[in-house]
XYZ file of C-alpha atoms in Angstrom:
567
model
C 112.877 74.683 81.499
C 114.706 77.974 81.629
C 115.780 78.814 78.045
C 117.282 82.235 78.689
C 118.213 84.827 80.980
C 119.095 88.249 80.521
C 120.699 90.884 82.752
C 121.432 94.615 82.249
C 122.240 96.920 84.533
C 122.515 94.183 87.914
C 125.437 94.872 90.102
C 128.695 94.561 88.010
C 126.661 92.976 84.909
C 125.870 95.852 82.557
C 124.417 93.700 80.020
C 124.768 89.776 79.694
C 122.198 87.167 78.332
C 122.734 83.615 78.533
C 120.958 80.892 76.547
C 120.259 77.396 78.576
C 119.818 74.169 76.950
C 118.489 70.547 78.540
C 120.541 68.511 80.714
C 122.932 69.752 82.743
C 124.799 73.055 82.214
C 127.848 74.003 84.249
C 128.823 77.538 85.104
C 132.663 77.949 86.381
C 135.110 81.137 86.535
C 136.975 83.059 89.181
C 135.996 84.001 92.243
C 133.851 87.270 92.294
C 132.978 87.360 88.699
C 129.683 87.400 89.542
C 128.325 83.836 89.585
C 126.404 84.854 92.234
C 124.764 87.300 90.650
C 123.593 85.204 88.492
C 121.617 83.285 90.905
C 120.123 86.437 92.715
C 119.324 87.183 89.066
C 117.317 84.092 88.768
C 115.604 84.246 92.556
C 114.530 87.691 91.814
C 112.525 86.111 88.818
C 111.324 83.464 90.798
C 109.660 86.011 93.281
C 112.550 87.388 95.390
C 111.942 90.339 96.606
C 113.364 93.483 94.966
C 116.192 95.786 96.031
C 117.410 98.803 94.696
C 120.697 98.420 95.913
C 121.006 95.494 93.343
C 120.743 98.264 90.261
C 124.257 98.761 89.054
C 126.104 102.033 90.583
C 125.403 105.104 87.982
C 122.320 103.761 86.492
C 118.755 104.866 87.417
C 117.102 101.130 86.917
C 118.534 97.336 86.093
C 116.231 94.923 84.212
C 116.291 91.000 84.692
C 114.463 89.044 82.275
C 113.636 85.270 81.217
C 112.021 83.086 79.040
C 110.384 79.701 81.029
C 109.046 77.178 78.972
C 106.935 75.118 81.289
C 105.786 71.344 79.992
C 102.423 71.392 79.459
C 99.985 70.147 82.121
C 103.339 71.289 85.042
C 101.643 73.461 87.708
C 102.866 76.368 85.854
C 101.534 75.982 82.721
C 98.098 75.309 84.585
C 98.892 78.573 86.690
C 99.194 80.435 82.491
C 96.298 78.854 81.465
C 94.506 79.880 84.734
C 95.643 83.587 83.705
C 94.541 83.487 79.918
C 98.413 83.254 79.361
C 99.109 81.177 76.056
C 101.456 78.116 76.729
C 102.935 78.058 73.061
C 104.696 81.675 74.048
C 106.768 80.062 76.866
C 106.201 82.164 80.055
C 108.456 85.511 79.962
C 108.753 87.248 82.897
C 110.916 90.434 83.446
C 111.442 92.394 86.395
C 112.458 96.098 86.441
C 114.386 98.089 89.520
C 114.278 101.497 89.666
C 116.207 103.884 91.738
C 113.686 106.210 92.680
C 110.028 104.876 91.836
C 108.231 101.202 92.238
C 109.508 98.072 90.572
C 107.977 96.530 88.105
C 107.035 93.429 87.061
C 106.137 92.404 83.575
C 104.853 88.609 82.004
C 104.365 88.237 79.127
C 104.716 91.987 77.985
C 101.911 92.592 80.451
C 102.108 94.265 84.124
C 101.544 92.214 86.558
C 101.719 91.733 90.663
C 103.863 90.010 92.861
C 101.183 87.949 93.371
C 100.736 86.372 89.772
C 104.424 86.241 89.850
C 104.510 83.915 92.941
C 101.693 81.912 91.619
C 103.045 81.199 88.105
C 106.939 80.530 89.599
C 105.951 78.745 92.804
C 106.791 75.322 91.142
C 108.577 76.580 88.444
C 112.428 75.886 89.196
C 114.320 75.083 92.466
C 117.729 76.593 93.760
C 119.598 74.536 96.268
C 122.041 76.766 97.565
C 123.113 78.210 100.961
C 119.192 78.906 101.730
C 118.538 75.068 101.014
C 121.303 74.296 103.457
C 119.206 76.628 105.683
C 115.921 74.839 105.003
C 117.412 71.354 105.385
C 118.805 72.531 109.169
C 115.859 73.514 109.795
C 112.822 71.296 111.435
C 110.317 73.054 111.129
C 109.939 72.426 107.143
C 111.342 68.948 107.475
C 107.508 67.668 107.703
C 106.513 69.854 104.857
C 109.754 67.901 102.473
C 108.434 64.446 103.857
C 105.065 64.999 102.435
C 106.589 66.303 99.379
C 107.972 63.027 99.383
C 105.114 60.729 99.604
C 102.730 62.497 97.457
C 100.353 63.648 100.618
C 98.957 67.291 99.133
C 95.672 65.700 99.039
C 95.800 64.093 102.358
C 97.197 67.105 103.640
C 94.744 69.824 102.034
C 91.476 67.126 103.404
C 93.409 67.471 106.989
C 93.825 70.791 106.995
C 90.171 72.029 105.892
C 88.814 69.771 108.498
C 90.832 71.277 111.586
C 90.656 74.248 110.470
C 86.556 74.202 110.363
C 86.956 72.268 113.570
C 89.484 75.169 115.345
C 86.403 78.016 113.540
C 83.885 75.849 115.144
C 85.641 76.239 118.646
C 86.060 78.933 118.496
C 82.754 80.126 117.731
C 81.648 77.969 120.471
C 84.103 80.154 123.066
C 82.539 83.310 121.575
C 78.965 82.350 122.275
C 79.678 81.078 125.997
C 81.409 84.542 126.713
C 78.493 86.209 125.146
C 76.127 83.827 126.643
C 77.592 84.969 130.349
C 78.137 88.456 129.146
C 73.980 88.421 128.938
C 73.278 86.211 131.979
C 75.465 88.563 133.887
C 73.311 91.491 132.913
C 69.943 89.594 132.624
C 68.709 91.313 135.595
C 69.672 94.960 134.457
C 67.985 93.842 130.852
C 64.683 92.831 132.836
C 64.968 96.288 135.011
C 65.343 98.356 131.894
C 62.632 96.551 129.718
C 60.463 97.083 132.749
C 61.121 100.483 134.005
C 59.863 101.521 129.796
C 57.097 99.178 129.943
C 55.295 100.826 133.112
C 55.635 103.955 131.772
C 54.460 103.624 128.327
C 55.824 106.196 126.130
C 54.478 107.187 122.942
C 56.762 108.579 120.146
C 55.717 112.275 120.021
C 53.863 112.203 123.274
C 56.301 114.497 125.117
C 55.707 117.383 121.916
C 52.106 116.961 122.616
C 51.924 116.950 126.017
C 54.390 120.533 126.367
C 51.608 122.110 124.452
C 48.792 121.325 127.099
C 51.001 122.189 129.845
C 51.741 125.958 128.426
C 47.452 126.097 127.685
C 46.849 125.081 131.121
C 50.028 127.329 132.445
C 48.555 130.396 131.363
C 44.481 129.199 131.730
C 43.617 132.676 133.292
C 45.100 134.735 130.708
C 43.523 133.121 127.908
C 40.144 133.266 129.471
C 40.873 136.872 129.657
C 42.020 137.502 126.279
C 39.439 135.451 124.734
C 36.412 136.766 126.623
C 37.724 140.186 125.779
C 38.136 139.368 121.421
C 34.414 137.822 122.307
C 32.952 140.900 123.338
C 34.399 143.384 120.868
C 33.402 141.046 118.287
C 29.791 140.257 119.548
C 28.307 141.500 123.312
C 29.445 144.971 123.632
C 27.684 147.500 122.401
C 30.229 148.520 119.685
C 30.368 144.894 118.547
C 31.916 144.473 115.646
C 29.238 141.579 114.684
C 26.553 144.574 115.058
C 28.481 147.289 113.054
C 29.092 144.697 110.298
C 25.058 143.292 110.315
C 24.415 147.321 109.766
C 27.058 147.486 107.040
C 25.558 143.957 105.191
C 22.056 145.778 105.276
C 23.875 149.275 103.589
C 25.672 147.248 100.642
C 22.569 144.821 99.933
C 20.297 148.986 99.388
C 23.353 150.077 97.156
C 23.460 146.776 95.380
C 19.908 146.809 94.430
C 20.514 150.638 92.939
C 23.697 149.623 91.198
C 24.035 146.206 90.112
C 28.021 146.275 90.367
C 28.000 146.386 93.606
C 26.485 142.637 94.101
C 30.491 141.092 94.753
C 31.367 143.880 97.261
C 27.518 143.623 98.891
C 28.340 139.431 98.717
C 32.031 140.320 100.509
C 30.421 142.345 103.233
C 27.642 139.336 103.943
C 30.388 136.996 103.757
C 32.870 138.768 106.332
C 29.978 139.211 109.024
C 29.116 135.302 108.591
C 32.843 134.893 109.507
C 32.562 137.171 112.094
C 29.653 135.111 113.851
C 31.204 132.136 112.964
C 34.587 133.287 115.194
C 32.791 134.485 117.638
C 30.675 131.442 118.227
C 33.691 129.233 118.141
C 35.703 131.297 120.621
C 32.463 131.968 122.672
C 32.945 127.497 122.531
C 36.548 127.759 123.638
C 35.705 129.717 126.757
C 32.761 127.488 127.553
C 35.353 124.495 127.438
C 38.263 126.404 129.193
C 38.986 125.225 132.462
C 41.536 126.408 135.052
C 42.755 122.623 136.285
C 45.645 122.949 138.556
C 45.292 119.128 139.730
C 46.008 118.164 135.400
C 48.697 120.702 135.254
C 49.881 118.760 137.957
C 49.940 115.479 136.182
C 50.893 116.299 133.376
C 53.878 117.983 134.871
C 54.584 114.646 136.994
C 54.214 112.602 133.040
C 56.640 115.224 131.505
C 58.902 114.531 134.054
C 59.283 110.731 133.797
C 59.516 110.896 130.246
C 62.342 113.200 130.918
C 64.126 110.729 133.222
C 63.588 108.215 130.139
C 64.904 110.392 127.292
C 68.200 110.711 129.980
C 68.950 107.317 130.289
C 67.591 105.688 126.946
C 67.107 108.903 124.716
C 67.890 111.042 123.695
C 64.096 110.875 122.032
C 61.163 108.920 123.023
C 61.471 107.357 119.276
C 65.061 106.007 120.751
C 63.533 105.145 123.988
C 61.413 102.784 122.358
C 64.020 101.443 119.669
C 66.028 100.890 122.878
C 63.233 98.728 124.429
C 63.114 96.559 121.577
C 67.025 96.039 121.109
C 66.541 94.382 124.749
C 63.427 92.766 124.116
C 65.649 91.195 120.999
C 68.387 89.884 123.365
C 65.907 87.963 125.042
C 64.846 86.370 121.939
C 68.702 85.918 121.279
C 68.960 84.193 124.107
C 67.117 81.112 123.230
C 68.712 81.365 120.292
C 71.744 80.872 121.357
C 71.076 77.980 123.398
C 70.087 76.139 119.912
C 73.339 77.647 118.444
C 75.051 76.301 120.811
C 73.402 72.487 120.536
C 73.974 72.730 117.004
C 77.720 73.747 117.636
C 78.364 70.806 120.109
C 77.068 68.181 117.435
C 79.194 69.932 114.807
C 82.108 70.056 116.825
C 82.204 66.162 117.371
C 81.512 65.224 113.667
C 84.469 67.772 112.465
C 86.831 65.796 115.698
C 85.923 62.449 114.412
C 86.852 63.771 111.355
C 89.817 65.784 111.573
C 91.192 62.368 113.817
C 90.232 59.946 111.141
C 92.249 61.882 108.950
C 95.202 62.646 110.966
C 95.156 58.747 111.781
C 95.368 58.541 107.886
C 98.217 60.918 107.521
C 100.480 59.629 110.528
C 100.110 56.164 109.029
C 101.026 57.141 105.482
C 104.330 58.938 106.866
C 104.962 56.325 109.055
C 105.603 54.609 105.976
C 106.707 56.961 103.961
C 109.648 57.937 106.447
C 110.885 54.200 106.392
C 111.417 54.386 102.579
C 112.672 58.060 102.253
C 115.354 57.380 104.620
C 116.004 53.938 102.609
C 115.961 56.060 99.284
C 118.340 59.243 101.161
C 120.924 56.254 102.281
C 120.913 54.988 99.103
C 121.589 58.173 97.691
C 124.102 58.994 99.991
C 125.829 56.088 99.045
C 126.310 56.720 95.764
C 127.859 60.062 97.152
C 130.582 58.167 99.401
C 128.664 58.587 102.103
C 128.309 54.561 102.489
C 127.337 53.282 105.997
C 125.376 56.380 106.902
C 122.101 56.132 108.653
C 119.450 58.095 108.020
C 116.365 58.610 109.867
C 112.755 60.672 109.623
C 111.811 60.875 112.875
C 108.169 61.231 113.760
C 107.638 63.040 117.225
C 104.231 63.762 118.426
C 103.015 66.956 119.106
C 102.243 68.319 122.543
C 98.581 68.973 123.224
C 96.971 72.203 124.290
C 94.505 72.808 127.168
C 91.340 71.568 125.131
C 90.333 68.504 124.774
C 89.378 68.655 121.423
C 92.953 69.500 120.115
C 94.232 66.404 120.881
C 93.852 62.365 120.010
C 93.270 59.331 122.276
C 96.894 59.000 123.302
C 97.094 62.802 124.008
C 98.774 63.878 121.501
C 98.157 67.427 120.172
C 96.275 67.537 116.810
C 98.434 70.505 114.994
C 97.791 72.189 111.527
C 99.343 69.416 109.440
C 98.540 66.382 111.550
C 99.469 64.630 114.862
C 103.377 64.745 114.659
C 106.538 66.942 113.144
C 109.513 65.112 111.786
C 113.070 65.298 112.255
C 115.795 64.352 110.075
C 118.743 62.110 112.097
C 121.929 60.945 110.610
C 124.535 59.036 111.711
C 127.743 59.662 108.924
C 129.452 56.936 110.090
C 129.469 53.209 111.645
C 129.005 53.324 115.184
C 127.548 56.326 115.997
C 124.343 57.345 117.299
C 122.086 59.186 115.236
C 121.707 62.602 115.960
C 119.188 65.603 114.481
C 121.147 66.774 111.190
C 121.658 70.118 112.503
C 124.005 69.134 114.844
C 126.223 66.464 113.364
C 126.537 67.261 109.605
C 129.743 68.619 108.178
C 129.634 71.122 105.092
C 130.755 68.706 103.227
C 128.203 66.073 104.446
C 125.393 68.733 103.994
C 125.839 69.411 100.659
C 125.334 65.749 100.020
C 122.744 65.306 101.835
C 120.561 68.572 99.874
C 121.319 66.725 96.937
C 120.716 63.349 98.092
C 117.084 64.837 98.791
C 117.037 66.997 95.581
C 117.247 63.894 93.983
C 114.915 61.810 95.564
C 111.926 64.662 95.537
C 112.954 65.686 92.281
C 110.830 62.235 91.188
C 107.253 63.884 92.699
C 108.230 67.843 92.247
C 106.943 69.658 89.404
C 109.801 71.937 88.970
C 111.006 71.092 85.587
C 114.535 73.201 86.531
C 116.813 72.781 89.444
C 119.907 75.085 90.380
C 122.732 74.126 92.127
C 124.620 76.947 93.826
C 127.381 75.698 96.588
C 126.807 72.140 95.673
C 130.717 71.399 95.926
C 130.922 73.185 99.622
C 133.341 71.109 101.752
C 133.723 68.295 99.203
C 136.869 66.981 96.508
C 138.461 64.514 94.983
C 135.866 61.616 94.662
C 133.252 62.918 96.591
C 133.203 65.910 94.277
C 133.302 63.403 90.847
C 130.069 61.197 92.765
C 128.309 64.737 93.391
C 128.538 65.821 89.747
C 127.669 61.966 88.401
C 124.297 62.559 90.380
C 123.570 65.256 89.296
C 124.230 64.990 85.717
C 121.903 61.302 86.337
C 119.126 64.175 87.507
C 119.532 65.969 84.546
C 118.236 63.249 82.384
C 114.763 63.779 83.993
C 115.103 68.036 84.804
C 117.284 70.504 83.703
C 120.153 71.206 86.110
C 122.183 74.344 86.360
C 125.337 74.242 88.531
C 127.589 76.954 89.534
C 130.680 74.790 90.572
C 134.777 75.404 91.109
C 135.584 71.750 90.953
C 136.787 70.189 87.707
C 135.458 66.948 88.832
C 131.865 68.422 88.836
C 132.308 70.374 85.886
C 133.082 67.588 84.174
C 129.820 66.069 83.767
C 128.091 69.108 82.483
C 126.683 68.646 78.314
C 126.879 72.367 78.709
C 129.745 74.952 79.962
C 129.253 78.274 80.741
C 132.435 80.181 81.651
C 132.294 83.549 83.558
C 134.900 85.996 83.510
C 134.794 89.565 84.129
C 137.084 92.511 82.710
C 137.982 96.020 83.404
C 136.400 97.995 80.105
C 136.219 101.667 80.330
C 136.835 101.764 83.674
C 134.537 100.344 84.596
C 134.442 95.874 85.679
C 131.875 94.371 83.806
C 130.925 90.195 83.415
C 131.588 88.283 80.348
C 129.975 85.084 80.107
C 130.378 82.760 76.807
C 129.643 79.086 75.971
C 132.731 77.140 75.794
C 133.185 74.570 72.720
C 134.324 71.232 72.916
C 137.927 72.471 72.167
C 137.874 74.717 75.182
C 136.472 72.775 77.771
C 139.717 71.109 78.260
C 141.169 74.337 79.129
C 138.922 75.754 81.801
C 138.903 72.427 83.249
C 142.811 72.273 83.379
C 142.491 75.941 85.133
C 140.062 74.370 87.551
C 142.584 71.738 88.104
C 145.851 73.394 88.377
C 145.442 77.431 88.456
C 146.501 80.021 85.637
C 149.351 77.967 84.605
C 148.350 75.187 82.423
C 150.747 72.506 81.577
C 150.302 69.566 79.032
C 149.928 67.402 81.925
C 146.791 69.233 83.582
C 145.690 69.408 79.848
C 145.958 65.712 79.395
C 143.946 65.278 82.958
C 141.195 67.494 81.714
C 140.909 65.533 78.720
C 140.810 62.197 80.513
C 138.125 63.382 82.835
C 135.827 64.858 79.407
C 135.859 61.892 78.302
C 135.129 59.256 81.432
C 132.108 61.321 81.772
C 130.816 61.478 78.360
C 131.601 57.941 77.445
């Protein structure tokens, strides 16, 4: 239950805090002084979304905060428990507006996110006001209030997981037949391509290897010259080097033996003409092996060329060439793999249809059912708001069926996200008249009854432990009004209800009363709100009755009506 609110700094409320009890608390005063507030108060705790044109004009920020205390084992107290929130604290949220940076949100003296907020408050309290009204006109959420009804979250959440892996199986399966094509289609470019590499046979690195044989074989001639000329001053001319260095071994090894000292630099000069026979035999082995071959410059010219073509299409290295062949050589492979895929799919697919239509069989019968007693339970209900005689009707219509067969049952009806059908809610208001959709028959009067006809009867399945009436007396008086607030004060002995009423034969029935009033202080208009005592309920209600001027006789009426409801 809510067991206070507190608001500083909110449109005209500089600073107001309210205490609730159980039951039902009524909350009357003039028009504009700022009832409404109130309730944007309480939706912007409940998840609303934050505006800073709701922070009062010359202030930087407003604050709105409350203290929930949520029954044990309620979805919000398993939402705090979830969140390592302790239950015995109540749940206190408080949301800060600022002019100029983010808002904030705070539970439980902690920041938090939207998200938290919206999980912890999702079944937390209930406002029927004019966005009810809006809800109740509208069919699209008219299935979503019948399953509230009848209990079906489990039924629903099985039906839902099923066609949803059924529509992510389909889907898949569309994905691999365009792929499928998309490869058949270019099978014979894959083939061409894997080919074209094969034949030629490319080795990573072979291009490198081959530009160096081609610039040996390029300049053959030159070589040969160069060489053959380092050969002969080195060994076969008559100023060899080889010679003058043999001479120059024999020199050191005569000084060495006369000075012993000289044995490393005698050693060095032995050593350097054994390296220069050993050069000269090896390039004396290079010329031998030369060979001017214009008919292998010519093929290797031809090679260098197709791997050039390669690198240009596949490339731009042979290494990327030959990554490229595989990649192809993998869609092959793929290709048989998708064929299995596919099988696999196809089996999968018709186990998740037979499933998904077992279910939605389940769920169509169980609102079937369901509607017949929830429009028995609304007529009741309506009836006890002088609304006796009126029909009222859940209509079931099937849904239309897409293109695929799979979508759809054996009578062709399209298999949606919550099932088979929608609903529609029909009324006829009075005897003799056809029943119509609710949007386009009910009066104000008769749709403010009707929200709280259906307040009443989900209120037995919700989890919301608080419900908040805002508008409830819209287009109603007199004895409607006085069977509106008798309902609702037999709702409060089950949740607490908060009503923001202007009729005395509402307010009536209220344990609580809450009068709002606001005042010009400083210059400034600012809400008052204040508990009224047993001696002062008469009064408002008289002013609810008759206007400012209260006479003994509107007195005596208010009186009269405290006590038929409290007897």
């Amino acid at each position: 239950m809510l067991s206070e609110l507190a608001i500083r700094n909110f449109a005209i409320i500089d600073d107001l805090t309210i205490g609730f009890g159980q039951g039902m608390t009524v909350m009357s005063g003039e028009t504009g002084a700022g009832k409404s507030i109130i309730i944007q108060a309480v939706n912007l705790l409940l998840g609303s979304r934050a505006d800073a044109r709701m922070i009062r004009q010359g202030h930087s920020s407003a604050e709105v905060e409350a203290l929930f205390m949520p029954r044990a084992g309620s979805p919000a107290a398993i939402a705090m428990e979830k969140n390592d929130i302790p239950l015995d604290q109540g749940l206190h949220i408080r949301r800060v507006l600022s002019a100029t940076g983010p808002h904030k949100i705070y539970i439980n003296s902690r920041m938090a996110t939207a998200q938290l907020l919206g999980e912890l408050t999702e079944q937390l309290a209930s406002i029927a006001g004019q966005h009810a009204h809006q809800r109740l006109l509208d069919e699209n959420l008219h299935l979503d209030m019948l399953d509230d009804y009848a209990g079906l979250e489990k039924e629903l959440t099985q039906y839902t997981e099923s066609h949803g892996k059924l529509l992510q199986t389909l889907r898949e399966m569309e994905n691999l037949k365009k792929k499928k094509a998309k490869e058949e289609a270019e099978a014979d470019f894959t083939a061409f391509q894997i080919r074209e590499i094969e034949e030629a046979g490319p080795k990573e690195n072979e291009d490198a290897e081959l530009e160096i044989l081609r610039k040996k074989l390029r300049h053959a001639h030159a070589l040969g010259q160069t060489i053959g000329l380092v050969v002969e001053q080195l060994y076969e001319g008559e100023d060899a080097i080889a010679g003058k260095l043999a001479m120059l071994r024999k020199e050191m090894d005569k000084a060495a033996s006369l000075d012993p000292s000289l044995d490393t630099a005698a050693s060095d000069t032995e050593a350097l003409a054994l390296r220069c026979e050993d050069l000269a035999g090896h390039l004396r082995q290079y010329l031998d092996h030369m060979e001017m071959n214009p008919a292998l410059l010519d093929q290797v010219e031809s090679r260098l060329h197709l791997l050039a073509k390669l690198k240009k299409k596949y490339g731009p290295e042979l290494k990327d060439v030959l990554a490229h062949k595989e990649t192809l050589e993998k869609r092959y492979m793929e290709a048989d793999s998708m064929e299995e895929r596919m099988e696999e799919l196809k089996k999968q697919r018709l186990i998740l249809y037979n499933e998904t239509l077992k279910l939605a069989r389940h769920l169509s019968e169980k609102r079937s059912a369901a509607a017949l007693t929830m429009a028995s339970a609304v007529e009741k209900e309506l009836a006890d708001l002088c609304m006796a005689g009126t029909r009222f009707r859940v209509a079931l219509l099937p849904l239309e069926a897409g293109s695929s067969p799979w979508m759809k049952d054996e009578k062709g009806q399209g298999l949606g996200e919550k099932g088979s059908e929608s609903a529609r809610f029909c009324i006829a208001p009075n005897v003799g008249e056809t029943e119509n959709p609710l949007s386009k028959i009910a009066s104000g009067g008769e749709l403010s009854r009707t929200v709280l006809a259906l307040k009443t009867i989900l209120a037995r399945n919700e989890a919301v432990s608080t419900i908040v009436f805002d508008e409830a007396d819209a287009g109603i008086g007199g004895s409607v009004a006085e069977a509106v607030g008798k309902k609702m004060q037999s709702l409060s002995s089950t949740h607490q209800v908060i009503c923001i009423t202007h009729l005395a034969q509402i307010a009536k029935f209220g344990h609580h009363h809450l009068h709002i009033a606001k005042a010009v202080e400083g210059g400034r208009t600012r809400t008052r709100i204040r508990l009224l005592s047993k001696d002062e309920r008469p009064g408002e209600l008289a002013r609810m009755l008759g206007g400012a001027a209260i006479s003994e006789t509107t007195l005596a009426h208010a009186r009269e009506l405290l006590s038929e409801a409290h007897t």
